[in-house]
Short mmCIF file of C-alpha atoms and ligand atoms in Angstrom, two decimals:
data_model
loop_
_atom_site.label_atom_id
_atom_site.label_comp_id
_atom_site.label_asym_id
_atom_site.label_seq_id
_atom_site.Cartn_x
_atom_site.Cartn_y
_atom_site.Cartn_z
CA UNK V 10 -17.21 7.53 30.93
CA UNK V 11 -16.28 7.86 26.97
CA UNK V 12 -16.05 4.67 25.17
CA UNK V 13 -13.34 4.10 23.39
CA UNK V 14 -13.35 4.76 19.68
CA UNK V 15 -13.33 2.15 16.68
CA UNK V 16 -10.43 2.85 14.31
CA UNK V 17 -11.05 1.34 11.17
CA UNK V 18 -8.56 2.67 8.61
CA UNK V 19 -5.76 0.73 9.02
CA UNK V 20 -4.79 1.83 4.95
CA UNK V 21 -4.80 5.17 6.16
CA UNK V 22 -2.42 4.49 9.28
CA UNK V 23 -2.13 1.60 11.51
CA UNK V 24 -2.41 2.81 15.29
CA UNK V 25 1.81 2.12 16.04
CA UNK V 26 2.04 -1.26 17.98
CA UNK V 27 3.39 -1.35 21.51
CA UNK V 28 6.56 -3.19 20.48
CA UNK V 29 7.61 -0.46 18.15
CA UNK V 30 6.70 2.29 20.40
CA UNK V 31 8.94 0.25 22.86
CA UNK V 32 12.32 0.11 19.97
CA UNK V 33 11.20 3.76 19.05
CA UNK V 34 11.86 4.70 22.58
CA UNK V 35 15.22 2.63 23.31
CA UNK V 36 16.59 3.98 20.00
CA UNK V 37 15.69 7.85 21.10
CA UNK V 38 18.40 6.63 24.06
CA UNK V 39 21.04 6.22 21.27
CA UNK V 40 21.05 10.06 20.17
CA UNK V 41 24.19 9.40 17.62
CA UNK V 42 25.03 9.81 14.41
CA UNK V 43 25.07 6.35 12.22
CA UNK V 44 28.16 7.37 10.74
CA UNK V 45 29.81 8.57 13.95
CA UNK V 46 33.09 6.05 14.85
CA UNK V 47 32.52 6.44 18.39
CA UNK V 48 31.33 4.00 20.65
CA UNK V 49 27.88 6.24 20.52
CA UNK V 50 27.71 5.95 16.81
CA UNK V 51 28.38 2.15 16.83
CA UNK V 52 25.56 1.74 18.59
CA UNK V 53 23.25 3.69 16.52
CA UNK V 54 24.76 1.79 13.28
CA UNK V 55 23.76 -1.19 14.79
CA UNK V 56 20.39 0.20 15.87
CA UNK V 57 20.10 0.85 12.03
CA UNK V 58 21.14 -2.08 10.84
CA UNK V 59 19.27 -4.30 13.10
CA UNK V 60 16.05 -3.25 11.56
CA UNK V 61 17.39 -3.29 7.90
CA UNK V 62 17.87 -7.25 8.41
CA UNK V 63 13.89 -7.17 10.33
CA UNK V 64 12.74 -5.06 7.14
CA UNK V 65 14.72 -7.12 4.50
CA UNK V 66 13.33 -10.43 6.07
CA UNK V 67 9.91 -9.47 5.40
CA UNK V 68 10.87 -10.25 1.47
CA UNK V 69 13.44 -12.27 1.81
CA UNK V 70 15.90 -10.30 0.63
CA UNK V 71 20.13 -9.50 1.89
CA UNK V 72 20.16 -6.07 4.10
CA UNK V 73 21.85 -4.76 1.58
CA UNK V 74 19.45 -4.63 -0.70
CA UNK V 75 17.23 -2.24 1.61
CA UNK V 76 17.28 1.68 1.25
CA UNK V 77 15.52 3.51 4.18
CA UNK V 78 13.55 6.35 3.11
CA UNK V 79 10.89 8.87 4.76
CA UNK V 80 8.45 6.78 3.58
CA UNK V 81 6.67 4.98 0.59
CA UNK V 82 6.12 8.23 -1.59
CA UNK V 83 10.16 9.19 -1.58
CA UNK V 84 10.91 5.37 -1.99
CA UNK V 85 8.70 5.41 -5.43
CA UNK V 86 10.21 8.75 -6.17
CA UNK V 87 13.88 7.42 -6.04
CA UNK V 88 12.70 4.89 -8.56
CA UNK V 89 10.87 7.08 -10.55
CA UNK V 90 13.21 8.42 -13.05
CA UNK V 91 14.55 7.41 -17.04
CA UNK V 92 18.05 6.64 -15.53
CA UNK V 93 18.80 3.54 -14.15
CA UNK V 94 22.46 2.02 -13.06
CA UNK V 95 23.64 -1.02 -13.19
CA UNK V 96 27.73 -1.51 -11.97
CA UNK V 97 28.30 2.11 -12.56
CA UNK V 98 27.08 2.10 -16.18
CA UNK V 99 23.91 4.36 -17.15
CA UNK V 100 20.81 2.34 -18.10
CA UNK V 101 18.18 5.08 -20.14
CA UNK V 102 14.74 4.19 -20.04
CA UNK V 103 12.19 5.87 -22.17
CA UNK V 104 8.91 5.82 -20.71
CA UNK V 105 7.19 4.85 -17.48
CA UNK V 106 4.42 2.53 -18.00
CA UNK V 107 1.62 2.39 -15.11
CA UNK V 108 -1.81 0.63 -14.38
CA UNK V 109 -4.38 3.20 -14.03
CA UNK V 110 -5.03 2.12 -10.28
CA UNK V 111 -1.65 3.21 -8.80
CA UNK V 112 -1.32 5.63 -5.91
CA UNK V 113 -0.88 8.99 -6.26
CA UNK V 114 2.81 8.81 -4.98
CA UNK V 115 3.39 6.72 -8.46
CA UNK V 116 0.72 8.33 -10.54
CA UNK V 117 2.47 11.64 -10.62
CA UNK V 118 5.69 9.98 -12.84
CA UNK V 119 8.09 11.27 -10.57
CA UNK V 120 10.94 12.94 -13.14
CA UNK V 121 9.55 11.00 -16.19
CA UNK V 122 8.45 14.20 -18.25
CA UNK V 123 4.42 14.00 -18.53
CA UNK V 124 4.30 12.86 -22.13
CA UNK V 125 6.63 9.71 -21.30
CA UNK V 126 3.44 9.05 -18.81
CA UNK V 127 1.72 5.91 -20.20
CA UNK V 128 -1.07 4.19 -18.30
CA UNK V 129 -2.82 0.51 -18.93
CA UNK V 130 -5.96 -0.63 -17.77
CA UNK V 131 -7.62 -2.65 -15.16
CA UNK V 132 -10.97 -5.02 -15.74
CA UNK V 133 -14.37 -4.15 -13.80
CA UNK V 134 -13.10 -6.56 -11.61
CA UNK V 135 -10.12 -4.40 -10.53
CA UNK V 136 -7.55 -6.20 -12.14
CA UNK V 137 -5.06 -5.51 -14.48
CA UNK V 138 -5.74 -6.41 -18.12
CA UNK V 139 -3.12 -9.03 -19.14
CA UNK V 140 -4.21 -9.35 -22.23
CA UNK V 141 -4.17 -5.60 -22.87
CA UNK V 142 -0.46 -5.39 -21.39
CA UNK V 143 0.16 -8.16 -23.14
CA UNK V 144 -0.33 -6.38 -26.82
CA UNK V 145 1.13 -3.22 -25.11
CA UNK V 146 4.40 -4.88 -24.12
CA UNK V 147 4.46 -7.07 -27.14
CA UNK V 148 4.93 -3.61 -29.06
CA UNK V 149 7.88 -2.57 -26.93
CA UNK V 150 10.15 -5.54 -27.24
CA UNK V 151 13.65 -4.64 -29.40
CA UNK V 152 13.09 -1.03 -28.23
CA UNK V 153 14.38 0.95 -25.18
CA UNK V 154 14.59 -0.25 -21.68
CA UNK V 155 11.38 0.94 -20.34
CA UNK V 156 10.04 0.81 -16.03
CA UNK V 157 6.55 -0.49 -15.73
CA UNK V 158 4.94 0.42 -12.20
CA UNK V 159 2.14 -2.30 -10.89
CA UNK V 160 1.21 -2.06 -7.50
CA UNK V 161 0.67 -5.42 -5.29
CA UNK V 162 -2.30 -4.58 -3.55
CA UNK V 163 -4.44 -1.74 -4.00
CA UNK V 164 -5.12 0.73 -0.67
CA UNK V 165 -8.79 1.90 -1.99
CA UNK V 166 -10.52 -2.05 -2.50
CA UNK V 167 -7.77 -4.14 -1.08
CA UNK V 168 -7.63 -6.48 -4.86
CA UNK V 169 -4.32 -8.06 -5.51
CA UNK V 170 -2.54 -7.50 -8.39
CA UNK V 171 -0.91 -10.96 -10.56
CA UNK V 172 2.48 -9.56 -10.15
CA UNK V 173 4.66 -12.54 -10.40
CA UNK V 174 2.91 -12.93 -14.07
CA UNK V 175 3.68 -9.08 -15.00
CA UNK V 176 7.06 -9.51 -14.50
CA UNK V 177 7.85 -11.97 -16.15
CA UNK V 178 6.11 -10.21 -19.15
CA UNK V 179 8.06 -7.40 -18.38
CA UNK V 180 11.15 -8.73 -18.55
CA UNK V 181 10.50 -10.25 -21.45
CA UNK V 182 9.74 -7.34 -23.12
CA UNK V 183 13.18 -5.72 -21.98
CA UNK V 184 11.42 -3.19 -19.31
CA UNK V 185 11.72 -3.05 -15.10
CA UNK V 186 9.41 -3.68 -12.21
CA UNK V 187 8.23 -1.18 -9.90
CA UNK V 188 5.88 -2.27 -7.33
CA UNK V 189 4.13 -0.50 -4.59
CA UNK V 190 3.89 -3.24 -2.01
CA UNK V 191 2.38 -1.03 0.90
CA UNK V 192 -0.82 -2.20 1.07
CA UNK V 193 0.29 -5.95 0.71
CA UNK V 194 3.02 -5.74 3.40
CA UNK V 195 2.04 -8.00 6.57
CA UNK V 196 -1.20 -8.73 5.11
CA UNK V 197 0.03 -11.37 2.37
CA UNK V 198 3.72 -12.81 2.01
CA UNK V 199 6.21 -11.29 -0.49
CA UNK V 200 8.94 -13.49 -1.40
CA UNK V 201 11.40 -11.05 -3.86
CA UNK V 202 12.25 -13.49 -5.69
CA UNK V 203 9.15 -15.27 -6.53
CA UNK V 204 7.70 -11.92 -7.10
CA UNK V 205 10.55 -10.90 -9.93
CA UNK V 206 10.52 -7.00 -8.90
CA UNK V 207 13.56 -4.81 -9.68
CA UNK V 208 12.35 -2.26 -7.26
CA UNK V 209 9.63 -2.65 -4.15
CA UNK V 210 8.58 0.28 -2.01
CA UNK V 211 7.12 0.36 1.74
CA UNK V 212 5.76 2.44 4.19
CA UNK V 213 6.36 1.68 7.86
CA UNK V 214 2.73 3.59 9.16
CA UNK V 215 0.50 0.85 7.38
CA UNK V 216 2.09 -2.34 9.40
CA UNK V 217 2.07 -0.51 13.26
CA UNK V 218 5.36 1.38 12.74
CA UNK V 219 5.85 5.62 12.73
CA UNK V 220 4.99 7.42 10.15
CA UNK V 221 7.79 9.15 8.37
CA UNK V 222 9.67 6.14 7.75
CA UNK V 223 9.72 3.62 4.66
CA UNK V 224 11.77 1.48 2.46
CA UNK V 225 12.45 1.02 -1.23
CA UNK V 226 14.43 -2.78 -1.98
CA UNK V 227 16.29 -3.17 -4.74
CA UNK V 228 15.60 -6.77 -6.65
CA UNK V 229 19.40 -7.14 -7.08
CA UNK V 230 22.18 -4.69 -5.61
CA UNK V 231 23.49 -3.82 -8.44
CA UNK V 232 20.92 -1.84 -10.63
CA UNK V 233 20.08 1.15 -9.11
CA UNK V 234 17.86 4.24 -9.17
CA UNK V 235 19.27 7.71 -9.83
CA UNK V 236 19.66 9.18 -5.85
CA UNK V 237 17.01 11.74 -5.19
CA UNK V 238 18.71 13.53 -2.12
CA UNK V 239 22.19 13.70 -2.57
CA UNK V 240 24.61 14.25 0.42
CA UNK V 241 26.42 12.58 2.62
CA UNK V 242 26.87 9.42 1.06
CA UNK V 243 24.13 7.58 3.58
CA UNK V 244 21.99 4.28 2.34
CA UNK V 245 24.79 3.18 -0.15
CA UNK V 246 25.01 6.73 -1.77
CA UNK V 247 21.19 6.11 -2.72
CA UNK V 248 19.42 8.72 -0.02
CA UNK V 249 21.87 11.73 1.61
CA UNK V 250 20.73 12.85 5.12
CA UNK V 251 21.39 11.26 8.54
CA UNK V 252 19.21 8.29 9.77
CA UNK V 253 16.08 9.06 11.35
CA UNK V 254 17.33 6.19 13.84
CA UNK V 255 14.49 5.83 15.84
CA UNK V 256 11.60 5.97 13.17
CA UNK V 257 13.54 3.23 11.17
CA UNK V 258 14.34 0.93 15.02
CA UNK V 259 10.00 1.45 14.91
CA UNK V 260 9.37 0.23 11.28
CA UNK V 261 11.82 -2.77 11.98
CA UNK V 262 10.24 -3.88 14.97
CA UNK V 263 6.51 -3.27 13.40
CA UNK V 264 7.81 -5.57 10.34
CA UNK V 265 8.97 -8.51 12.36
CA UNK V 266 5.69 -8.33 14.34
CA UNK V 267 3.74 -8.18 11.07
CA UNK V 268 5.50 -11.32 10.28
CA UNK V 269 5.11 -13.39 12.92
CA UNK V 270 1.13 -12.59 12.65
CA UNK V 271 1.32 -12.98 8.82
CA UNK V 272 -0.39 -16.53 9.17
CA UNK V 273 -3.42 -15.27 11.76
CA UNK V 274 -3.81 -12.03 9.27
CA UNK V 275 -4.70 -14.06 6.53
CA UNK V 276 -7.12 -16.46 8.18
CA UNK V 277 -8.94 -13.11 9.09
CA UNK V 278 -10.41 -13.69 5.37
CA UNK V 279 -13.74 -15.61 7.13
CA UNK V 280 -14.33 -12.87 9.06
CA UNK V 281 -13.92 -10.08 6.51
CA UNK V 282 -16.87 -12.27 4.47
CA UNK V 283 -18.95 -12.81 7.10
CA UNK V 284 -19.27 -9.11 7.58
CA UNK V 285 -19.67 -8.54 3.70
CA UNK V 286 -22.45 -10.96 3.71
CA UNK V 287 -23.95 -9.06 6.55
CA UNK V 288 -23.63 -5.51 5.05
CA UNK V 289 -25.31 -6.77 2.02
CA UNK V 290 -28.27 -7.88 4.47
CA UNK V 291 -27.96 -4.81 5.86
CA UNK V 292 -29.36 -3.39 2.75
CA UNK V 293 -32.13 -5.68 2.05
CA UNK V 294 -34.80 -4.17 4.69
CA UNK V 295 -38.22 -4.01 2.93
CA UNK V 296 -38.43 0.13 4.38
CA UNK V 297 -34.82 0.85 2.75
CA UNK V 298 -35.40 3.10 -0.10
CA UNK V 299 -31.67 3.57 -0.45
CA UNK V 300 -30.36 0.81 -3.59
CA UNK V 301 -28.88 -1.93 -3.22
CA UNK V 302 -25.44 -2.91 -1.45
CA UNK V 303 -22.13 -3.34 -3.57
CA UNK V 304 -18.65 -4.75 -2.51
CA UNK V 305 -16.20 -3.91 -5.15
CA UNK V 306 -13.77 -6.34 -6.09
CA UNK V 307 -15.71 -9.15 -4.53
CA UNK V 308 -14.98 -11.81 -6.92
CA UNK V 309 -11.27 -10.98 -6.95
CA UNK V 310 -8.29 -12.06 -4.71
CA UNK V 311 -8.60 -9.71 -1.82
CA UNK V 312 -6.89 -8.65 1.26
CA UNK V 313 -8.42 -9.34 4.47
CA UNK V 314 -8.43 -6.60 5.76
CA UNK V 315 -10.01 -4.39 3.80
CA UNK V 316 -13.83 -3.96 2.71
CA UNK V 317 -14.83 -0.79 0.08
CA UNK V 318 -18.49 -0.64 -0.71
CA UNK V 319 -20.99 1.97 -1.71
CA UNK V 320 -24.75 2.11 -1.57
CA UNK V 321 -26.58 3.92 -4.37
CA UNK V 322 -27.95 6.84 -3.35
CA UNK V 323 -26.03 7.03 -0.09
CA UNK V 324 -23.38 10.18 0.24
CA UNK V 325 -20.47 8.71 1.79
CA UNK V 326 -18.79 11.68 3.22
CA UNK V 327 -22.62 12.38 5.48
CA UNK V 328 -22.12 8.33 6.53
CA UNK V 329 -18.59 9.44 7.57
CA UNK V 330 -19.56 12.00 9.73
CA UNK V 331 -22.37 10.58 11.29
CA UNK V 332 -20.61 7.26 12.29
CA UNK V 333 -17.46 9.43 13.19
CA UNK V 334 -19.89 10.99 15.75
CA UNK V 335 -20.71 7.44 16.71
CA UNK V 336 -17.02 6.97 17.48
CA UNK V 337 -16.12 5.24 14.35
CA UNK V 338 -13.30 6.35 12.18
CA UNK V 339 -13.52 4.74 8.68
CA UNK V 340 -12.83 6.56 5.07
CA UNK V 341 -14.25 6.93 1.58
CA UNK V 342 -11.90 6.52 -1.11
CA UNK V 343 -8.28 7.15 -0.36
CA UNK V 344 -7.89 8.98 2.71
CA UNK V 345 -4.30 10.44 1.00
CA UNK V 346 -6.73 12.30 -1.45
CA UNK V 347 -9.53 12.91 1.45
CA UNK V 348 -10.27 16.48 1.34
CA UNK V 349 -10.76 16.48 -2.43
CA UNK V 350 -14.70 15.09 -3.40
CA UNK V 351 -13.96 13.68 -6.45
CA UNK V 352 -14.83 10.08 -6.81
CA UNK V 353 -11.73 7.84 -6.51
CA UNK V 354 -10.06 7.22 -9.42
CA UNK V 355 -9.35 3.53 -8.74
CA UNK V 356 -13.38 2.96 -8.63
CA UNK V 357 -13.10 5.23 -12.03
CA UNK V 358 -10.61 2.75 -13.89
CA UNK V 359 -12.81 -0.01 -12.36
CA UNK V 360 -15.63 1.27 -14.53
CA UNK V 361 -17.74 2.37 -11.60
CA UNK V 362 -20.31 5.92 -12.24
CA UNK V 363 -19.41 8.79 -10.37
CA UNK V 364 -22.44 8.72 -8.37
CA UNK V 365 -21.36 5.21 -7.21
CA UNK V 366 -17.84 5.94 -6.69
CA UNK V 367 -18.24 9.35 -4.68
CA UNK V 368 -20.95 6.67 -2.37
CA UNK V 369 -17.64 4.75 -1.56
CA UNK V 370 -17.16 3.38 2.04
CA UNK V 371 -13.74 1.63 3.04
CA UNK V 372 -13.22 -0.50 6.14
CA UNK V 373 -10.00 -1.78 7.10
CA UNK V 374 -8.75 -3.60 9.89
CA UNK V 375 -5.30 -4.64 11.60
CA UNK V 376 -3.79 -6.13 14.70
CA UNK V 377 -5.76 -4.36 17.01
CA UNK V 378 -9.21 -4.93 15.43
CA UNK V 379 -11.76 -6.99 17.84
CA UNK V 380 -14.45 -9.11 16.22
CA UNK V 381 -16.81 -6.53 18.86
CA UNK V 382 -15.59 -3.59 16.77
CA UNK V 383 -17.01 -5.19 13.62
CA UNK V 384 -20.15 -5.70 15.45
CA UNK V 385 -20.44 -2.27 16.68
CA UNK V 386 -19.45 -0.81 12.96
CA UNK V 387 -22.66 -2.90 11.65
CA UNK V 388 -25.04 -1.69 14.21
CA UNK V 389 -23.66 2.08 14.04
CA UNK V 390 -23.91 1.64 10.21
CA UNK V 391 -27.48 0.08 10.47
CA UNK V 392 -28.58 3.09 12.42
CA UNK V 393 -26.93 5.62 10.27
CA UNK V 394 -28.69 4.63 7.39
CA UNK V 395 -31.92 4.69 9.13
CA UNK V 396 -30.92 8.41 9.96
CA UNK V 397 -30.03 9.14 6.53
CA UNK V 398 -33.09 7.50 4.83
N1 PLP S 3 1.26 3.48 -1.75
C1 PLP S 3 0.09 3.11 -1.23
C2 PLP S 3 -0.65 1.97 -1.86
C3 PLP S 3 -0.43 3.77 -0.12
O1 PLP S 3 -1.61 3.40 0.39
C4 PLP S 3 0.30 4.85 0.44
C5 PLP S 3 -0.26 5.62 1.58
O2 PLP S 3 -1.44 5.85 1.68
C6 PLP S 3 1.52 5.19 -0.14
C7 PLP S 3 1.98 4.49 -1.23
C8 PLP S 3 2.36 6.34 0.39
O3 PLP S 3 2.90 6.08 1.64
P1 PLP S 3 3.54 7.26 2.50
O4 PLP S 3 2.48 8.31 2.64
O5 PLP S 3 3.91 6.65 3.78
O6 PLP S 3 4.70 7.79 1.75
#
């Protein structure tokens, strides 16, 4: 009999939950076109729109304030250009400004030529530099609109950004908010409005939804991004191409789920330190010649969920397969960049040495994570390192 595995890389992909597996499946049953005017079509609309009100909930925003995407990285990519609209009237921004943390999917500037690329720090804590951005946007104000990209919680070490306090900076120093809220969905609330973002971007995959679908929400309806993929007028003329009806009915139903466990989620916090404390003991053995234990970001806000650490001397991607062999699936850095053995550049900006960074292990958990799995993870972990030292 084969045990069953211990998924823990929920910021790589959630496993999809049952309930949107179940709306995926109805909303296959619909095979219309949104925009039909049949009876067919009506009900695929209203498939559609359904899960725009489940998705806009989540931030308390209107529907229509939510554009569907494939996912995250087209969401950011729709933002990510020096033309902005506001009521039909051009807005021209010069320069992109972006914490040196970001994902990839913001990190490449999207069309902002390379050279109006700016980046701004984080502290060895993780977080960004406020008083750093504070000289930076300081020098900007009575000069061009500018978009500043801050992400709410990063995927690599789980640490929360202080958004609500970078926009208001921002906006008094004339510039728009882009946030990546991907990591931060379902695992912490997001009120819009509290937050101050013009623009917010999610992926469905992260929160128990399909992959392949996503969402980028406007702060107000009326300033808008330059459309990407032009064509048939779909997502208030923001994003051409029919609706993917039944990857968008999935992400809806995974968001309202997320939000009715939003309370439990963050009460999870006890258990994430409990096994923090006991990794750290892990590594305290009189016979372990490997160094000592660190959990980055530990002293900053944190989600629950998530847990990146790295023993000196310890190559993460050997811990990975030998606890992958155990029938645990966890990653080391970002698993969009896993292939590549560079260290992770978020550990980088953190101020962390290569040989620490490329020693990274992250552990993240979700709604189908069992106190046993964390358990297991510590005693496969304790008997890898035996192997490895
Ligand atoms: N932003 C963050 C913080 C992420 O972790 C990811 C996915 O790993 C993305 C954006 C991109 O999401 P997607 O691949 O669904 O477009």
């Amino acid at each position: 009999m084969t045990s069953k595995r211990i998924y823990l890389d929920y910021n790589a992909s959630a496993p999809i939950l049952p309930e949107a597996k179940g709306a995926m499946l109805a909303a296959l049953e619909a095979s219309a076109n949104a925009s039909s005017v049949h009876a067919n079509g009506r009900n695929a609309r209203a498939i559609v729109e359904t899960a725009r009100g489940k998705v806009a909930a989540l931030v308390g925003a209107d529907p229509n304030q939510v554009i569907f995407t494939s996912g995250a990285t087209e969401a950011a990519q729709l933002v990510l250009s020096p033309m902005l609209n506001r009521k039909n009237r051009a807005i021209e921004l010069d320069k992109i400004y972006m914490s040196t943390i970001e994902h990839p999917c913001i990190q490449n500037g999207g069309r902002f030529e390379a050279e109006n690329i700016a980046r701004f720090p984080v502290d060895r804590h993780g977080v960004v530099d406020l008083a750093e951005l504070e000289r930076l946007l300081a020098s900007l104000v009575g000069k061009n609109p500018f978009l500043l990209a801050l992400m709410l919680a990063n995927n690599e070490t789980g640490i929360i950004q202080p958004v609500k306090k970078v926009s208001q900076m921002v906006k008094s120093a004339g510039g728009y908010l882009l946030v990546d809220a991907v990591q931060a969905a379902g695992r912490v609330p997001i009120d819009l409005r509290q937050l101050g973002a013009d623009f917010l971007v999610f992926t469905s995959h992260k929160l128990g939804g399909p992959q392949g679908a996503g969402a980028l929400i406007l702060g107000d309806a009326e300033l808008k991004p330059e459309p990407l993929i032009r064509g048939g007028g779909q997502e208030s003329r923001l994003r051409g191409g029919t609706e993917n009806i039944a990857a968008i009915a999935g992400f809806g139903e995974a968001v309202r789920i997320a939000l009715e466990s939003l309370e439990y989620i963050q009460r999870l916090i006890y258990i994430r330190d409990r096994f923090e404390g006991q990794l750290v003991d892990l590594c305290k053995g009189k016979d372990n010649r490997l160094g000592p234990l660190t959990v980055f970001g530990r002293e900053s806000e944190r989600l629950a969920n998530t847990t990146c650490f790295a023993i000196n001397g310890l190559n993460a991607e050997t811990a990975l397969i030998s606890l992958d062999l155990d029938g645990i699936s966890v990653s080391s850095g970002s698993a969009c960049s896993s292939g590549k053995v560079e260290p992770s550049h978020v550990l980088k900006a953190m101020g962390v040495d290569d040989q620490q960074a490329k020693a990274a292990i992250r552990v993240s958990t979700g709604w189908d994570t069992r106190p046993e799995d964390i358990t297991k993870f510590l005693e496969a972990f304790a008997s890898c390192l035996k192997r490895l030292t």
